[in-house]
mmCIF file of C-alpha atoms in Angstrom:
data_model
loop_
_atom_site.group_PDB
_atom_site.id
_atom_site.type_symbol
_atom_site.label_atom_id
_atom_site.label_comp_id
_atom_site.label_asym_id
_atom_site.label_seq_id
_atom_site.Cartn_x
_atom_site.Cartn_y
_atom_site.Cartn_z
ATOM 1 C CA ILE A 227 0.000 0.000 0.000
ATOM 2 C CA ALA A 228 1.377 3.370 -0.989
ATOM 3 C CA PRO A 229 2.014 5.931 1.739
ATOM 4 C CA PRO A 230 0.186 9.295 1.458
ATOM 5 C CA SER A 231 3.435 11.033 0.529
ATOM 6 C CA LEU A 232 3.186 9.447 -2.936
ATOM 7 C CA GLU A 233 0.304 11.816 -3.677
ATOM 8 C CA SER A 234 2.846 14.554 -4.210
ATOM 9 C CA LEU A 235 4.995 12.770 -6.790
ATOM 10 C CA GLU A 236 6.728 15.272 -9.043
ATOM 11 C CA ASN A 237 5.420 13.599 -12.198
ATOM 12 C CA ASN A 238 1.813 13.814 -11.000
ATOM 13 C CA PRO A 239 0.242 16.518 -13.207
ATOM 14 C CA GLU A 240 -1.881 19.314 -11.800
ATOM 15 C CA PHE A 241 -4.575 18.551 -14.378
ATOM 16 C CA VAL A 242 -5.272 16.511 -17.503
ATOM 17 C CA GLU A 243 -6.885 17.755 -20.704
ATOM 18 C CA ALA A 244 -10.332 16.493 -21.668
ATOM 19 C CA VAL A 245 -10.607 14.803 -25.059
ATOM 20 C CA GLU A 246 -13.873 15.045 -26.966
ATOM 21 C CA VAL A 247 -14.825 11.502 -27.947
ATOM 22 C CA GLY A 248 -18.338 12.148 -29.207
ATOM 23 C CA ASN A 249 -20.964 14.825 -29.547
ATOM 24 C CA GLY A 250 -20.924 16.416 -26.087
ATOM 25 C CA VAL A 251 -18.950 13.531 -24.561
ATOM 26 C CA TYR A 252 -15.498 14.218 -23.093
ATOM 27 C CA ARG A 253 -12.987 11.808 -21.586
ATOM 28 C CA PHE A 254 -10.390 12.380 -18.873
ATOM 29 C CA GLU A 255 -7.734 9.686 -18.524
ATOM 30 C CA LEU A 256 -6.066 9.898 -15.140
ATOM 31 C CA ASP A 257 -2.844 8.103 -14.299
ATOM 32 C CA PHE A 258 -3.083 5.392 -11.672
ATOM 33 C CA MET A 259 -1.331 7.550 -9.062
ATOM 34 C CA ALA A 260 -3.341 10.717 -9.803
ATOM 35 C CA ASN A 261 -5.006 12.082 -6.715
ATOM 36 C CA ARG A 262 -8.462 13.604 -6.360
ATOM 37 C CA SER A 263 -7.225 17.151 -6.878
ATOM 38 C CA VAL A 264 -5.998 16.256 -10.385
ATOM 39 C CA PHE A 265 -9.569 15.475 -11.463
ATOM 40 C CA GLU A 266 -10.998 18.454 -9.575
ATOM 41 C CA ASN A 267 -8.499 20.804 -11.248
ATOM 42 C CA SER A 268 -9.184 19.213 -14.625
ATOM 43 C CA LEU A 269 -12.931 19.624 -14.228
ATOM 44 C CA MET A 270 -12.610 23.259 -13.141
ATOM 45 C CA LEU A 271 -10.342 24.048 -16.092
ATOM 46 C CA PHE A 272 -12.757 22.313 -18.463
ATOM 47 C CA MET A 273 -15.709 24.309 -17.126
ATOM 48 C CA GLU A 274 -13.796 27.605 -17.336
ATOM 49 C CA SER A 275 -12.717 26.833 -20.906
ATOM 50 C CA ASN A 276 -16.200 25.730 -22.023
ATOM 51 C CA GLU A 277 -18.540 28.290 -20.518
ATOM 52 C CA ASP A 278 -21.135 27.492 -23.192
ATOM 53 C CA LEU A 279 -21.484 23.907 -21.929
ATOM 54 C CA GLU A 280 -23.055 22.473 -18.828
ATOM 55 C CA VAL A 281 -22.100 19.120 -17.386
ATOM 56 C CA VAL A 282 -25.169 16.882 -17.111
ATOM 57 C CA ASP A 283 -23.483 13.646 -15.998
ATOM 58 C CA ILE A 284 -20.124 12.324 -14.837
ATOM 59 C CA PHE A 285 -19.284 8.637 -14.802
ATOM 60 C CA ALA A 286 -16.297 6.322 -14.661
ATOM 61 C CA ALA A 287 -15.731 3.897 -17.499
ATOM 62 C CA PRO A 288 -16.275 0.238 -16.752
ATOM 63 C CA SER A 289 -13.042 -1.736 -16.853
ATOM 64 C CA GLU A 290 -13.821 -3.277 -20.247
ATOM 65 C CA LEU A 291 -13.860 0.203 -21.827
ATOM 66 C CA LYS A 292 -10.604 1.435 -20.302
ATOM 67 C CA SER A 293 -7.678 1.844 -22.660
ATOM 68 C CA LYS A 294 -5.171 1.036 -19.908
ATOM 69 C CA ALA A 295 -6.161 -1.100 -16.944
ATOM 70 C CA GLU A 296 -4.170 0.928 -14.427
ATOM 71 C CA ASN A 297 -5.647 4.297 -15.427
ATOM 72 C CA SER A 298 -8.949 5.806 -14.340
ATOM 73 C CA VAL A 299 -11.143 6.926 -17.208
ATOM 74 C CA ILE A 300 -13.853 9.456 -16.413
ATOM 75 C CA TYR A 301 -16.443 10.706 -18.890
ATOM 76 C CA LEU A 302 -18.428 13.934 -18.892
ATOM 77 C CA LEU A 303 -21.719 14.270 -20.720
ATOM 78 C CA THR A 304 -22.399 17.857 -21.652
ATOM 79 C CA GLU A 305 -24.978 19.926 -23.455
ATOM 80 C CA GLU A 306 -25.182 23.502 -24.619
ATOM 81 C CA LYS A 307 -26.339 25.888 -21.906
ATOM 82 C CA ASP A 308 -29.800 27.299 -22.354
ATOM 83 C CA LEU A 309 -29.080 30.994 -22.757
ATOM 84 C CA ASP A 310 -32.767 31.896 -22.185
ATOM 85 C CA ASP A 311 -32.457 31.261 -18.415
#
């Protein structure tokens, strides 16, 4: 079991870029050792960079859909914001 100090590994990025994999579907692929703040930072950056979109669902990929077994794959489902609100 890894000690908590491994959370601060130098090669652990501050965020990962989302990749659009379908119409309104974005994927984040997090390294095995990525901590919670990596996803939180990634999500905040995504939302700031895509102010015209709203996130309607977040889910983790089942293991059979992961490209690398040791990575966490998280998907965002988005839609255009309703500007009439």
